[in-house]
């Protein structure tokens, strides 16, 4: 049963829904699509409509996941007055859990609708990919074995916001999939995982009290901080490795090293901050900064690959 919330407004304003969509997290959805587009442009396979549909679907799945998370974390008791992050819509009583779940369903339905053209173009693999992505969004916080409550969320974020999203975006344009494309997807995937880790490190005490067994709860804050650093390092290594392989093959792409430089010079200070403070006033902006790094990194990755 839903927990009893404060009386909800009968018609929540647009700002409530915008805030509940968590705009600062949306770069995690946009970033791998940008990388997939950049790779397709370089291959001479850019397809504007397919790219636009892929971008719309990715953003809508992220919004649906955020709406579902807003409702389910409240119902499970993870969002309380002790929360260090921004107030959530369901927990504040601005909407009911039922309203938020309905909004999540609408977002997922729109995501599926935006993918109909991609299914017609790319066939059953895209149908499977789309359904799996939506299912993961629902299962993130809903159900007995919710990903966020069992410590599996980090792995799914790495995979679905990295190799899956980049490969899917590339495939619906090129209708082929070289083996190195999913490897390129690990770059944005690492930074998307870093966003989740920053969130879970900040919320470790509240998550532990709510029996939300994130990796940080299971293995400790220090482990989470180290894993954040590993993700930053992974984001540095991926484009550098691809550039090295491309150079050996005589294909250039040296410009993609700009993404490695961004990850190194902007990511390392964020990792140090995360390691040296538990102040929510510092950690809350750090989530947005990590998301901003992911976006800049992906733009640099896409342009660096496409133009050199």
Short mmCIF file of C-alpha atoms in Angstrom, two decimals:
data_model
loop_
_atom_site.label_atom_id
_atom_site.label_comp_id
_atom_site.label_asym_id
_atom_site.label_seq_id
_atom_site.Cartn_x
_atom_site.Cartn_y
_atom_site.Cartn_z
CA UNK A 1 0.00 0.00 0.00
CA UNK A 2 1.05 3.60 -0.55
CA UNK A 3 2.19 5.50 2.50
CA UNK A 4 -0.08 8.37 3.48
CA UNK A 5 1.23 11.65 2.17
CA UNK A 6 0.21 15.19 2.91
CA UNK A 7 -2.84 16.31 0.92
CA UNK A 8 -1.86 16.58 -2.71
CA UNK A 9 -2.79 19.44 -4.98
CA UNK A 10 -5.55 18.28 -7.37
CA UNK A 11 -3.74 19.67 -10.41
CA UNK A 12 0.01 19.99 -9.82
CA UNK A 13 1.60 22.83 -11.75
CA UNK A 14 4.07 22.34 -14.57
CA UNK A 15 6.98 23.25 -12.27
CA UNK A 16 6.21 20.24 -10.04
CA UNK A 17 6.46 17.87 -13.01
CA UNK A 18 9.57 19.60 -14.35
CA UNK A 19 11.37 19.33 -11.01
CA UNK A 20 10.26 15.70 -10.61
CA UNK A 21 11.76 14.94 -14.03
CA UNK A 22 15.13 15.91 -12.45
CA UNK A 23 16.55 17.96 -15.34
CA UNK A 24 20.08 17.71 -13.93
CA UNK A 25 20.04 13.95 -14.59
CA UNK A 26 18.87 14.21 -18.19
CA UNK A 27 22.39 14.66 -19.63
CA UNK A 28 22.86 10.99 -18.72
CA UNK A 29 20.20 10.17 -21.32
CA UNK A 30 21.32 12.70 -23.94
CA UNK A 31 25.07 12.03 -23.73
CA UNK A 32 25.30 8.49 -25.17
CA UNK A 33 22.93 9.43 -27.98
CA UNK A 34 25.26 12.30 -28.92
CA UNK A 35 28.18 9.88 -28.99
CA UNK A 36 26.20 7.45 -31.16
CA UNK A 37 25.33 10.28 -33.54
CA UNK A 38 28.96 11.41 -33.74
CA UNK A 39 30.12 7.91 -34.58
CA UNK A 40 27.45 7.59 -37.27
CA UNK A 41 28.36 10.97 -38.79
CA UNK A 42 32.00 9.88 -39.17
CA UNK A 43 30.86 6.63 -40.79
CA UNK A 44 28.72 8.54 -43.29
CA UNK A 45 25.60 6.94 -41.85
CA UNK A 46 23.89 9.88 -40.12
CA UNK A 47 20.09 9.64 -40.30
CA UNK A 48 18.35 12.71 -38.87
CA UNK A 49 14.93 11.21 -38.14
CA UNK A 50 16.34 8.06 -36.55
CA UNK A 51 18.71 10.14 -34.43
CA UNK A 52 15.88 12.43 -33.30
CA UNK A 53 13.66 9.48 -32.36
CA UNK A 54 16.52 7.85 -30.46
CA UNK A 55 17.12 11.07 -28.53
CA UNK A 56 13.43 11.52 -27.71
CA UNK A 57 13.09 7.92 -26.56
CA UNK A 58 16.18 8.13 -24.34
CA UNK A 59 15.02 11.32 -22.62
CA UNK A 60 11.47 10.05 -22.11
CA UNK A 61 12.71 6.78 -20.59
CA UNK A 62 14.89 8.78 -18.20
CA UNK A 63 11.96 11.01 -17.24
CA UNK A 64 9.74 7.96 -16.71
CA UNK A 65 12.41 6.37 -14.55
CA UNK A 66 12.74 9.53 -12.47
CA UNK A 67 8.97 9.77 -11.98
CA UNK A 68 8.78 6.12 -10.94
CA UNK A 69 11.71 6.63 -8.59
CA UNK A 70 9.98 9.63 -7.02
CA UNK A 71 6.92 7.54 -6.18
CA UNK A 72 8.60 4.29 -5.17
CA UNK A 73 11.26 5.83 -2.92
CA UNK A 74 8.48 7.57 -1.00
CA UNK A 75 6.39 4.41 -0.72
CA UNK A 76 9.42 2.42 0.45
CA UNK A 77 10.38 5.07 3.02
CA UNK A 78 13.65 6.14 1.39
CA UNK A 79 12.49 9.77 0.97
CA UNK A 80 11.93 11.30 4.40
CA UNK A 81 12.38 14.62 6.17
CA UNK A 82 16.02 13.61 6.73
CA UNK A 83 16.71 13.61 3.00
CA UNK A 84 19.85 15.60 2.11
CA UNK A 85 19.01 16.09 -1.55
CA UNK A 86 16.27 18.20 -3.15
CA UNK A 87 12.73 17.58 -1.89
CA UNK A 88 10.82 15.06 -4.00
CA UNK A 89 7.33 15.74 -5.29
CA UNK A 90 5.62 12.69 -3.79
CA UNK A 91 7.33 12.99 -0.42
CA UNK A 92 6.36 16.67 -0.18
CA UNK A 93 2.70 15.92 -0.88
CA UNK A 94 2.66 17.92 -4.12
CA UNK A 95 1.39 14.78 -5.88
CA UNK A 96 0.29 11.34 -4.75
CA UNK A 97 2.21 8.18 -5.48
CA UNK A 98 -0.64 7.14 -7.79
CA UNK A 99 -0.37 10.37 -9.79
CA UNK A 100 3.38 10.00 -10.07
CA UNK A 101 3.13 6.39 -11.20
CA UNK A 102 0.60 7.45 -13.84
CA UNK A 103 2.99 10.15 -15.07
CA UNK A 104 5.76 7.56 -15.27
CA UNK A 105 3.49 5.31 -17.34
CA UNK A 106 2.71 8.17 -19.71
CA UNK A 107 6.41 8.95 -20.16
CA UNK A 108 7.22 5.31 -20.89
CA UNK A 109 4.31 5.07 -23.34
CA UNK A 110 5.55 8.17 -25.18
CA UNK A 111 9.03 6.66 -25.26
CA UNK A 112 7.65 3.52 -26.87
CA UNK A 113 5.68 5.62 -29.37
CA UNK A 114 8.82 7.54 -30.32
CA UNK A 115 10.49 4.21 -30.96
CA UNK A 116 7.91 2.85 -33.38
CA UNK A 117 9.72 4.34 -36.35
CA UNK A 118 13.01 2.92 -35.05
CA UNK A 119 11.42 -0.54 -34.73
CA UNK A 120 10.13 -0.30 -38.30
CA UNK A 121 13.60 0.74 -39.45
CA UNK A 122 15.78 -1.52 -37.32
CA UNK A 123 13.53 -4.55 -36.75
CA UNK A 124 13.12 -6.83 -33.76
CA UNK A 125 16.51 -6.02 -32.14
CA UNK A 126 15.31 -2.47 -31.57
CA UNK A 127 12.00 -3.71 -30.17
CA UNK A 128 13.87 -5.91 -27.70
CA UNK A 129 16.24 -3.10 -26.81
CA UNK A 130 13.42 -0.62 -26.26
CA UNK A 131 11.37 -2.98 -24.11
CA UNK A 132 14.44 -3.91 -22.07
CA UNK A 133 15.26 -0.24 -21.49
CA UNK A 134 11.72 0.55 -20.36
CA UNK A 135 11.62 -2.55 -18.16
CA UNK A 136 14.88 -1.51 -16.51
CA UNK A 137 13.45 1.96 -15.89
CA UNK A 138 10.42 0.45 -14.15
CA UNK A 139 12.50 -2.09 -12.23
CA UNK A 140 14.92 0.55 -11.03
CA UNK A 141 12.89 1.19 -7.88
CA UNK A 142 9.72 -0.89 -8.33
CA UNK A 143 9.19 -4.50 -7.41
CA UNK A 144 10.57 -6.89 -4.84
CA UNK A 145 14.02 -6.97 -6.45
CA UNK A 146 14.26 -3.32 -7.46
CA UNK A 147 17.67 -2.58 -8.95
CA UNK A 148 18.32 0.44 -6.73
CA UNK A 149 17.54 -1.58 -3.59
CA UNK A 150 19.72 -4.58 -4.38
CA UNK A 151 22.95 -2.90 -5.50
CA UNK A 152 22.47 -3.74 -9.18
CA UNK A 153 21.62 -0.23 -10.33
CA UNK A 154 25.24 0.79 -10.95
CA UNK A 155 25.78 -2.08 -13.38
CA UNK A 156 22.57 -1.35 -15.26
CA UNK A 157 23.39 2.35 -15.51
CA UNK A 158 26.84 1.53 -16.89
CA UNK A 159 25.37 -0.82 -19.51
CA UNK A 160 22.17 0.98 -20.54
CA UNK A 161 23.55 4.55 -20.43
CA UNK A 162 26.74 3.40 -22.12
CA UNK A 163 27.18 0.56 -24.63
CA UNK A 164 23.46 -0.11 -25.12
CA UNK A 165 22.48 3.51 -25.79
CA UNK A 166 25.48 4.29 -27.99
CA UNK A 167 25.19 1.05 -29.95
CA UNK A 168 21.43 1.43 -30.33
CA UNK A 169 21.75 5.01 -31.59
CA UNK A 170 24.44 4.01 -34.07
CA UNK A 171 22.55 0.96 -35.29
CA UNK A 172 19.24 2.71 -36.04
CA UNK A 173 21.18 5.09 -38.29
CA UNK A 174 23.73 2.79 -39.93
CA UNK A 175 21.75 -0.49 -39.72
CA UNK A 176 25.04 -2.20 -38.90
CA UNK A 177 27.13 -2.44 -35.75
CA UNK A 178 30.94 -2.62 -35.70
CA UNK A 179 32.27 -4.27 -32.57
CA UNK A 180 34.13 -1.16 -31.39
CA UNK A 181 30.95 0.93 -31.11
CA UNK A 182 29.72 -0.62 -27.83
CA UNK A 183 33.25 -0.22 -26.47
CA UNK A 184 33.04 3.51 -27.20
CA UNK A 185 29.82 3.51 -25.20
CA UNK A 186 31.70 2.61 -22.05
CA UNK A 187 33.00 6.20 -21.90
CA UNK A 188 29.66 7.92 -21.22
CA UNK A 189 28.54 4.84 -19.29
CA UNK A 190 31.32 5.32 -16.74
CA UNK A 191 30.37 8.95 -16.13
CA UNK A 192 26.64 8.14 -15.90
CA UNK A 193 27.55 5.61 -13.21
CA UNK A 194 29.58 8.31 -11.46
CA UNK A 195 26.43 10.46 -11.22
CA UNK A 196 24.61 7.62 -9.48
CA UNK A 197 27.54 7.00 -7.14
CA UNK A 198 27.68 10.68 -6.14
CA UNK A 199 23.97 10.50 -5.31
CA UNK A 200 24.34 7.27 -3.32
CA UNK A 201 27.39 8.50 -1.41
CA UNK A 202 25.48 11.60 -0.34
CA UNK A 203 22.42 9.55 0.69
CA UNK A 204 24.20 6.58 2.29
CA UNK A 205 22.80 7.13 5.80
CA UNK A 206 19.21 7.56 4.65
CA UNK A 207 19.50 4.62 2.26
CA UNK A 208 20.85 2.38 5.02
CA UNK A 209 17.95 3.34 7.29
CA UNK A 210 15.47 2.53 4.48
CA UNK A 211 17.17 -0.82 3.74
CA UNK A 212 18.11 0.48 0.30
CA UNK A 213 21.17 -1.70 -0.30
CA UNK A 214 23.13 0.30 -2.82
CA UNK A 215 26.76 -0.64 -3.41
CA UNK A 216 27.73 2.25 -1.13
CA UNK A 217 25.51 0.88 1.65
CA UNK A 218 26.80 -2.66 1.13
CA UNK A 219 30.52 -1.84 0.99
CA UNK A 220 30.86 1.56 2.61
CA UNK A 221 31.38 5.18 1.68
CA UNK A 222 35.11 4.75 1.04
CA UNK A 223 34.35 2.03 -1.50
CA UNK A 224 31.88 4.31 -3.25
CA UNK A 225 34.43 7.13 -3.42
CA UNK A 226 37.05 4.78 -4.92
CA UNK A 227 34.54 3.46 -7.44
CA UNK A 228 33.69 7.04 -8.46
CA UNK A 229 37.40 7.56 -9.13
CA UNK A 230 37.53 4.34 -11.15
CA UNK A 231 34.65 5.61 -13.28
CA UNK A 232 36.47 8.89 -13.95
CA UNK A 233 39.59 6.94 -14.90
CA UNK A 234 37.57 4.66 -17.17
CA UNK A 235 36.15 7.69 -18.98
CA UNK A 236 39.72 8.91 -19.55
CA UNK A 237 40.96 5.56 -20.86
CA UNK A 238 38.17 4.71 -23.33
CA UNK A 239 38.64 7.50 -25.91
CA UNK A 240 42.42 7.37 -25.49
CA UNK A 241 42.39 3.64 -26.26
CA UNK A 242 40.13 4.08 -29.27
CA UNK A 243 42.34 6.88 -30.59
CA UNK A 244 45.43 4.68 -30.19
CA UNK A 245 43.83 1.78 -32.06
CA UNK A 246 42.58 4.13 -34.78
CA UNK A 247 46.05 5.67 -35.17
CA UNK A 248 47.61 2.25 -35.56
CA UNK A 249 45.06 1.52 -38.28
CA UNK A 250 45.79 4.81 -40.01
CA UNK A 251 42.32 6.23 -39.35
CA UNK A 252 43.21 9.32 -37.29
CA UNK A 253 40.58 10.37 -34.73
CA UNK A 254 43.18 12.07 -32.55
CA UNK A 255 40.60 14.75 -31.70
CA UNK A 256 38.71 12.31 -29.50
CA UNK A 257 41.50 12.76 -26.95
CA UNK A 258 39.75 16.01 -25.99
CA UNK A 259 37.22 13.87 -24.15
CA UNK A 260 40.02 12.18 -22.20
CA UNK A 261 41.48 15.55 -21.27
CA UNK A 262 38.10 16.82 -20.06
CA UNK A 263 37.52 13.74 -17.93
CA UNK A 264 40.99 14.01 -16.40
CA UNK A 265 41.08 17.73 -15.65
CA UNK A 266 37.44 18.21 -14.63
CA UNK A 267 36.77 14.79 -13.13
CA UNK A 268 39.72 14.53 -10.76
CA UNK A 269 38.78 17.63 -8.71
CA UNK A 270 35.25 16.26 -8.36
CA UNK A 271 36.63 12.96 -7.09
CA UNK A 272 38.79 14.79 -4.54
CA UNK A 273 35.82 16.81 -3.33
CA UNK A 274 33.74 13.66 -2.94
CA UNK A 275 36.53 12.05 -0.92
CA UNK A 276 37.05 14.97 1.45
CA UNK A 277 33.57 16.13 2.45
CA UNK A 278 30.17 14.78 3.45
CA UNK A 279 28.53 18.21 3.50
CA UNK A 280 25.24 18.03 1.53
CA UNK A 281 25.67 21.70 0.55
CA UNK A 282 28.79 20.62 -1.36
CA UNK A 283 27.63 17.22 -2.55
CA UNK A 284 24.32 18.41 -4.02
CA UNK A 285 26.05 20.64 -6.63
CA UNK A 286 28.59 17.88 -7.26
CA UNK A 287 25.84 15.75 -8.83
CA UNK A 288 25.07 18.52 -11.29
CA UNK A 289 28.77 19.06 -11.99
CA UNK A 290 29.24 15.36 -12.72
CA UNK A 291 26.27 15.46 -15.09
CA UNK A 292 27.72 18.58 -16.74
CA UNK A 293 31.03 16.79 -17.17
CA UNK A 294 29.23 13.87 -18.81
CA UNK A 295 27.53 16.20 -21.29
CA UNK A 296 30.72 18.11 -22.19
CA UNK A 297 32.65 14.86 -22.42
CA UNK A 298 30.13 13.36 -24.83
CA UNK A 299 30.08 16.46 -27.03
CA UNK A 300 33.89 16.39 -27.15
CA UNK A 301 33.85 12.65 -27.85
CA UNK A 302 31.32 12.98 -30.68
CA UNK A 303 32.95 16.01 -32.33
CA UNK A 304 36.47 14.71 -31.81
CA UNK A 305 35.62 11.43 -33.49
CA UNK A 306 33.54 12.89 -36.31
CA UNK A 307 35.83 15.75 -37.30
CA UNK A 308 39.31 14.19 -37.14
#
